[in-house]
Amino acid sequence: MSTWGMIKTVFFTGLTVVFFFIIWIKNPFAPHHEYELPEEAEKIVFDPKAAEEGRELFKQNCASCHSLRYDGIYLMSVTAKPEWEKIEKTQGKPIIEEKDGKIHIRGYFVPRDVYEAVAISDLLGLKASFGKIPPDLSTYYLARGPGYLYQFIMDPQKILPGTTMPKLFFPEFDKEAPEKVAKIVAYMRSVNEPPPGEKAKRTLMGVATIGYFILMGALLWIYRKKIVSQMH
Ligand code: HEC
């Protein structure tokens, strides 16, 4: 290989390595970590069992203002409406869950327009009280990351000065408050986390895709070499 060819090879290999380093290790698109997540909370956030308890805590503490449609959680005032059950079953898609080897329906995913049509007066009521409609929290874990969510739920004013979201947990009075908040974050994480089987499939697909590009690159390179040699 000529010196120039060598330089080019080293340059493009280096570029590829830097690219994958940025995407995989120093991903600028991943949730940032400026918000501290205490060690005890971190253990809970990444524990799938805590997520189950977190779901109940979410229903009790958050569903008066927030929905989480991806997991079939809607405003309490909406689910209390007599027509809701029928709407869920006719317009929604069941969210299936396997628990202790048995399959059961965890909830229903109702399309956004259908939900908002039923919930409109409740949503506007919240807007009148809080200045804006409390957002649906389906994708907030991805958008904000665990540290932000933990800190925000513990003390909304500290993280988002001027927010109308009330502080709901008081460690001064409730020793379990930090644990409860961590469980809620664990739950919000679990909604955005594909189940283990699905995750393995996606990893495999990622590897196969990259493998395909490497193989195609190599084949093209060999082909190009052949053509170039024919031209001489
Ligand atoms: C009494 C109503 C109310 C309750 C209860 C409530 N929230 Fe909120 N929440 C709000 C409002 C209003 C906003 C919008 C605040 C804003 O943007 O200033 C909000 C915003 C949020 C946000 C978005 C913050 C951001 O960065 O934009 C998150 C996350 C959140 N709430 C989580 C929760 C969780 C988790 C619970 C239950 C533990 C909860 N909330 C309970 C009213 C509520």
Short mmCIF file of C-alpha atoms and ligand atoms in Angstrom, two decimals:
data_model
loop_
_atom_site.label_atom_id
_atom_site.label_comp_id
_atom_site.label_asym_id
_atom_site.label_seq_id
_atom_site.Cartn_x
_atom_site.Cartn_y
_atom_site.Cartn_z
CA MET A 1 0.00 0.00 0.00
CA SER A 2 1.29 3.48 -0.81
CA THR A 3 1.99 5.99 1.95
CA TRP A 4 -1.01 8.00 0.81
CA GLY A 5 -3.22 4.88 0.94
CA MET A 6 -1.96 4.17 4.44
CA ILE A 7 -2.73 7.71 5.60
CA LYS A 8 -6.23 7.46 4.16
CA THR A 9 -6.85 4.09 5.82
CA VAL A 10 -5.66 5.33 9.21
CA PHE A 11 -7.71 8.51 8.85
CA PHE A 12 -10.98 6.78 7.99
CA THR A 13 -10.50 4.06 10.60
CA GLY A 14 -9.85 6.76 13.19
CA LEU A 15 -12.95 8.65 12.06
CA THR A 16 -15.07 5.49 12.40
CA VAL A 17 -13.73 4.78 15.88
CA VAL A 18 -14.39 8.36 17.00
CA PHE A 19 -17.91 8.19 15.54
CA PHE A 20 -18.85 5.03 17.44
CA PHE A 21 -17.16 6.31 20.60
CA ILE A 22 -19.34 9.41 20.48
CA ILE A 23 -22.53 7.47 19.77
CA TRP A 24 -22.02 4.66 22.27
CA ILE A 25 -19.87 5.97 25.06
CA LYS A 26 -20.18 9.75 25.09
CA ASN A 27 -23.63 9.96 23.56
CA PRO A 28 -24.69 13.61 23.49
CA PHE A 29 -28.31 12.57 22.90
CA ALA A 30 -28.56 10.39 26.00
CA PRO A 31 -30.14 11.93 29.13
CA HIS A 32 -27.51 14.11 30.71
CA HIS A 33 -26.29 13.53 34.22
CA GLU A 34 -26.10 17.03 35.65
CA TYR A 35 -28.78 16.08 38.15
CA GLU A 36 -27.49 13.92 40.90
CA LEU A 37 -29.15 10.59 41.63
CA PRO A 38 -28.22 9.43 45.16
CA GLU A 39 -26.75 5.96 45.31
CA GLU A 40 -29.63 4.40 47.29
CA ALA A 41 -32.10 5.87 44.80
CA GLU A 42 -30.07 4.59 41.85
CA LYS A 43 -30.34 1.02 43.10
CA ILE A 44 -34.12 1.33 43.25
CA VAL A 45 -34.47 3.08 39.89
CA PHE A 46 -32.81 0.16 38.09
CA ASP A 47 -34.71 -2.55 39.98
CA PRO A 48 -37.62 -3.99 37.95
CA LYS A 49 -39.44 -5.08 41.14
CA ALA A 50 -39.44 -1.50 42.42
CA ALA A 51 -41.12 -0.46 39.17
CA GLU A 52 -44.21 -2.55 40.04
CA GLU A 53 -44.59 -0.75 43.37
CA GLY A 54 -43.82 2.51 41.63
CA ARG A 55 -46.82 1.98 39.37
CA GLU A 56 -49.15 1.88 42.38
CA LEU A 57 -47.47 4.94 43.88
CA PHE A 58 -47.85 6.72 40.58
CA LYS A 59 -51.57 5.94 40.47
CA GLN A 60 -52.04 7.19 44.03
CA ASN A 61 -49.89 10.33 43.85
CA CYS A 62 -49.72 11.49 40.26
CA ALA A 63 -52.80 10.31 38.38
CA SER A 64 -54.93 13.12 39.78
CA CYS A 65 -52.99 15.44 37.44
CA HIS A 66 -50.98 13.31 34.99
CA SER A 67 -51.78 10.50 32.59
CA LEU A 68 -49.25 7.95 31.38
CA ARG A 69 -51.02 6.68 28.32
CA TYR A 70 -48.31 4.26 27.14
CA ASP A 71 -49.04 2.14 30.19
CA GLY A 72 -52.80 2.64 30.28
CA ILE A 73 -52.87 5.16 33.12
CA TYR A 74 -55.31 8.02 32.75
CA LEU A 75 -56.51 10.86 34.93
CA MET A 76 -58.44 9.54 37.94
CA SER A 77 -61.33 11.86 37.17
CA VAL A 78 -61.56 10.34 33.67
CA THR A 79 -61.39 6.70 34.77
CA ALA A 80 -64.14 7.46 37.29
CA LYS A 81 -66.55 8.39 34.50
CA PRO A 82 -69.20 5.70 33.99
CA GLU A 83 -68.61 5.55 30.21
CA TRP A 84 -64.83 5.13 30.51
CA GLU A 85 -64.67 1.37 30.86
CA LYS A 86 -66.59 0.88 27.66
CA ILE A 87 -64.44 3.43 25.78
CA GLU A 88 -61.27 1.65 26.92
CA LYS A 89 -62.54 -1.69 25.73
CA THR A 90 -63.96 -0.54 22.40
CA GLN A 91 -61.39 2.10 21.40
CA GLY A 92 -58.29 0.94 23.23
CA LYS A 93 -55.68 -1.70 22.56
CA PRO A 94 -55.06 -4.09 25.46
CA ILE A 95 -51.63 -3.90 27.08
CA ILE A 96 -50.74 -7.51 27.78
CA GLU A 97 -48.54 -8.50 30.68
CA GLU A 98 -47.13 -11.82 31.78
CA LYS A 99 -47.04 -12.29 35.51
CA ASP A 100 -46.26 -15.52 37.37
CA GLY A 101 -46.60 -17.42 34.11
CA LYS A 102 -50.10 -16.06 33.51
CA ILE A 103 -51.09 -13.58 30.86
CA HIS A 104 -53.40 -10.77 31.81
CA ILE A 105 -54.49 -7.34 30.65
CA ARG A 106 -52.62 -4.61 32.49
CA GLY A 107 -54.57 -1.78 30.95
CA TYR A 108 -55.64 -0.30 27.65
CA PHE A 109 -53.80 2.01 25.32
CA VAL A 110 -56.38 4.54 24.16
CA PRO A 111 -55.46 6.75 21.18
CA ARG A 112 -54.65 10.29 22.12
CA ASP A 113 -57.51 11.95 20.23
CA VAL A 114 -60.09 9.60 21.76
CA TYR A 115 -58.68 10.14 25.24
CA GLU A 116 -58.54 13.91 24.91
CA ALA A 117 -62.10 14.05 23.60
CA VAL A 118 -63.32 12.25 26.74
CA ALA A 119 -60.97 14.12 29.09
CA ILE A 120 -61.25 17.62 27.67
CA SER A 121 -63.19 19.18 30.54
CA ASP A 122 -60.87 17.58 33.11
CA LEU A 123 -57.78 18.76 31.22
CA LEU A 124 -59.13 22.29 30.94
CA GLY A 125 -60.01 22.24 34.64
CA LEU A 126 -56.39 21.40 35.45
CA LYS A 127 -55.25 24.14 33.12
CA ALA A 128 -57.47 26.63 34.95
CA SER A 129 -55.94 25.57 38.28
CA PHE A 130 -52.28 25.19 37.31
CA GLY A 131 -51.82 27.52 34.34
CA LYS A 132 -51.12 24.63 32.01
CA ILE A 133 -52.16 21.07 31.45
CA PRO A 134 -49.87 18.73 33.41
CA PRO A 135 -48.12 16.74 30.65
CA ASP A 136 -48.65 13.07 29.86
CA LEU A 137 -45.60 11.39 31.37
CA SER A 138 -45.23 8.43 28.96
CA THR A 139 -41.87 9.52 27.55
CA TYR A 140 -40.53 11.79 30.28
CA TYR A 141 -37.91 9.29 31.41
CA LEU A 142 -36.32 9.39 27.97
CA ALA A 143 -36.58 13.15 27.77
CA ARG A 144 -35.31 14.07 31.23
CA GLY A 145 -33.33 11.14 32.64
CA PRO A 146 -33.46 9.62 36.15
CA GLY A 147 -31.49 12.30 38.04
CA TYR A 148 -33.70 15.13 36.84
CA LEU A 149 -36.92 13.23 37.57
CA TYR A 150 -35.81 12.22 41.05
CA GLN A 151 -34.75 15.74 41.98
CA PHE A 152 -37.79 17.31 40.35
CA ILE A 153 -40.35 15.09 42.09
CA MET A 154 -38.56 15.55 45.44
CA ASP A 155 -38.66 19.32 45.06
CA PRO A 156 -40.21 20.78 41.90
CA GLN A 157 -39.48 24.42 42.80
CA LYS A 158 -35.80 23.77 43.23
CA ILE A 159 -35.42 22.30 39.74
CA LEU A 160 -38.01 24.35 37.85
CA PRO A 161 -38.45 27.66 39.69
CA GLY A 162 -41.95 29.04 39.26
CA THR A 163 -43.51 25.71 38.34
CA THR A 164 -47.03 25.04 39.54
CA MET A 165 -46.38 21.35 40.10
CA PRO A 166 -46.73 20.93 43.88
CA LYS A 167 -44.20 19.29 46.16
CA LEU A 168 -45.78 15.98 47.17
CA PHE A 169 -43.08 14.24 49.19
CA PHE A 170 -41.63 15.52 52.45
CA PRO A 171 -38.67 13.59 53.82
CA GLU A 172 -38.98 15.64 57.04
CA PHE A 173 -42.31 13.94 57.77
CA ASP A 174 -42.09 10.73 55.79
CA LYS A 175 -38.86 8.78 56.10
CA GLU A 176 -39.78 6.65 53.12
CA ALA A 177 -40.26 9.65 50.83
CA PRO A 178 -36.93 9.30 48.94
CA GLU A 179 -37.59 5.60 48.46
CA LYS A 180 -41.10 6.22 47.15
CA VAL A 181 -39.87 8.83 44.69
CA ALA A 182 -37.14 6.46 43.47
CA LYS A 183 -39.80 3.78 42.94
CA ILE A 184 -41.88 6.18 40.87
CA VAL A 185 -38.83 6.97 38.74
CA ALA A 186 -38.17 3.21 38.43
CA TYR A 187 -41.71 2.87 37.14
CA MET A 188 -41.34 5.70 34.63
CA ARG A 189 -38.13 4.06 33.46
CA SER A 190 -39.77 0.65 33.06
CA VAL A 191 -42.37 2.12 30.71
CA ASN A 192 -39.63 3.25 28.32
CA GLU A 193 -37.58 0.10 28.70
CA PRO A 194 -38.33 -2.76 26.29
CA PRO A 195 -38.74 -6.18 27.96
CA PRO A 196 -35.49 -8.26 28.12
CA GLY A 197 -36.36 -10.46 25.10
CA GLU A 198 -37.13 -7.44 22.95
CA LYS A 199 -33.96 -5.70 24.12
CA ALA A 200 -31.79 -8.66 23.11
CA LYS A 201 -33.49 -8.68 19.71
CA ARG A 202 -32.76 -4.99 19.19
CA THR A 203 -29.11 -5.42 20.17
CA LEU A 204 -28.80 -8.27 17.70
CA MET A 205 -30.42 -6.16 15.00
CA GLY A 206 -27.98 -3.32 15.73
CA VAL A 207 -25.00 -5.65 15.47
CA ALA A 208 -26.37 -7.22 12.27
CA THR A 209 -26.86 -3.78 10.72
CA ILE A 210 -23.34 -2.65 11.53
CA GLY A 211 -21.99 -6.01 10.32
CA TYR A 212 -23.85 -5.55 7.06
CA PHE A 213 -22.28 -2.13 6.50
CA ILE A 214 -18.80 -3.42 7.26
CA LEU A 215 -19.28 -6.34 4.87
CA MET A 216 -20.67 -4.10 2.11
CA GLY A 217 -17.81 -1.65 2.65
CA ALA A 218 -15.26 -4.44 2.33
CA LEU A 219 -16.92 -5.85 -0.81
CA LEU A 220 -17.10 -2.42 -2.42
CA TRP A 221 -13.49 -1.84 -1.61
CA ILE A 222 -12.42 -5.13 -3.20
CA TYR A 223 -14.60 -4.43 -6.22
CA ARG A 224 -13.13 -0.96 -6.61
CA LYS A 225 -9.62 -2.36 -6.43
CA LYS A 226 -10.46 -4.83 -9.17
CA ILE A 227 -11.84 -2.10 -11.43
CA VAL A 228 -8.87 0.16 -10.77
CA SER A 229 -6.47 -2.66 -11.63
CA GLN A 230 -8.35 -3.31 -14.89
CA MET A 231 -7.95 0.35 -15.84
CA HIS A 232 -4.16 0.17 -15.75
C1 HEC B 1 -51.76 18.69 41.62
C2 HEC B 1 -51.35 18.36 40.29
C3 HEC B 1 -50.09 17.56 40.12
C4 HEC B 1 -49.75 16.37 40.72
C5 HEC B 1 -50.51 15.61 41.78
C6 HEC B 1 -48.51 15.97 40.11
N1 HEC B 1 -48.12 16.87 39.17
FE1 HEC B 1 -46.49 16.76 37.98
N2 HEC B 1 -46.96 18.51 37.10
C7 HEC B 1 -48.06 19.26 37.39
C8 HEC B 1 -48.06 20.45 36.56
C9 HEC B 1 -49.09 21.56 36.58
C10 HEC B 1 -46.93 20.37 35.72
C11 HEC B 1 -46.43 21.37 34.69
C12 HEC B 1 -45.44 22.22 35.40
C13 HEC B 1 -44.67 23.20 34.57
O1 HEC B 1 -44.39 22.94 33.41
O2 HEC B 1 -44.32 24.23 35.15
C14 HEC B 1 -46.26 19.13 36.10
C15 HEC B 1 -45.09 18.69 35.52
C16 HEC B 1 -44.49 17.48 35.79
C17 HEC B 1 -43.31 16.99 35.11
C18 HEC B 1 -42.56 17.68 33.97
C19 HEC B 1 -41.46 18.55 34.48
C20 HEC B 1 -40.70 19.18 33.36
O3 HEC B 1 -39.48 19.11 33.38
O4 HEC B 1 -41.31 19.74 32.45
C21 HEC B 1 -43.03 15.78 35.65
C22 HEC B 1 -41.89 14.87 35.27
C23 HEC B 1 -44.03 15.53 36.68
N3 HEC B 1 -44.87 16.59 36.73
C24 HEC B 1 -44.06 14.38 37.45
C25 HEC B 1 -45.02 14.14 38.41
C26 HEC B 1 -45.06 12.93 39.20
C27 HEC B 1 -44.12 11.76 39.05
C28 HEC B 1 -46.09 13.06 40.06
C29 HEC B 1 -46.52 12.11 41.14
C30 HEC B 1 -45.55 11.80 42.14
C31 HEC B 1 -46.73 14.34 39.80
N4 HEC B 1 -46.04 14.96 38.79
C32 HEC B 1 -47.84 14.81 40.46
C33 HEC B 1 -49.03 18.97 38.33
C34 HEC B 1 -49.06 17.86 39.14
#
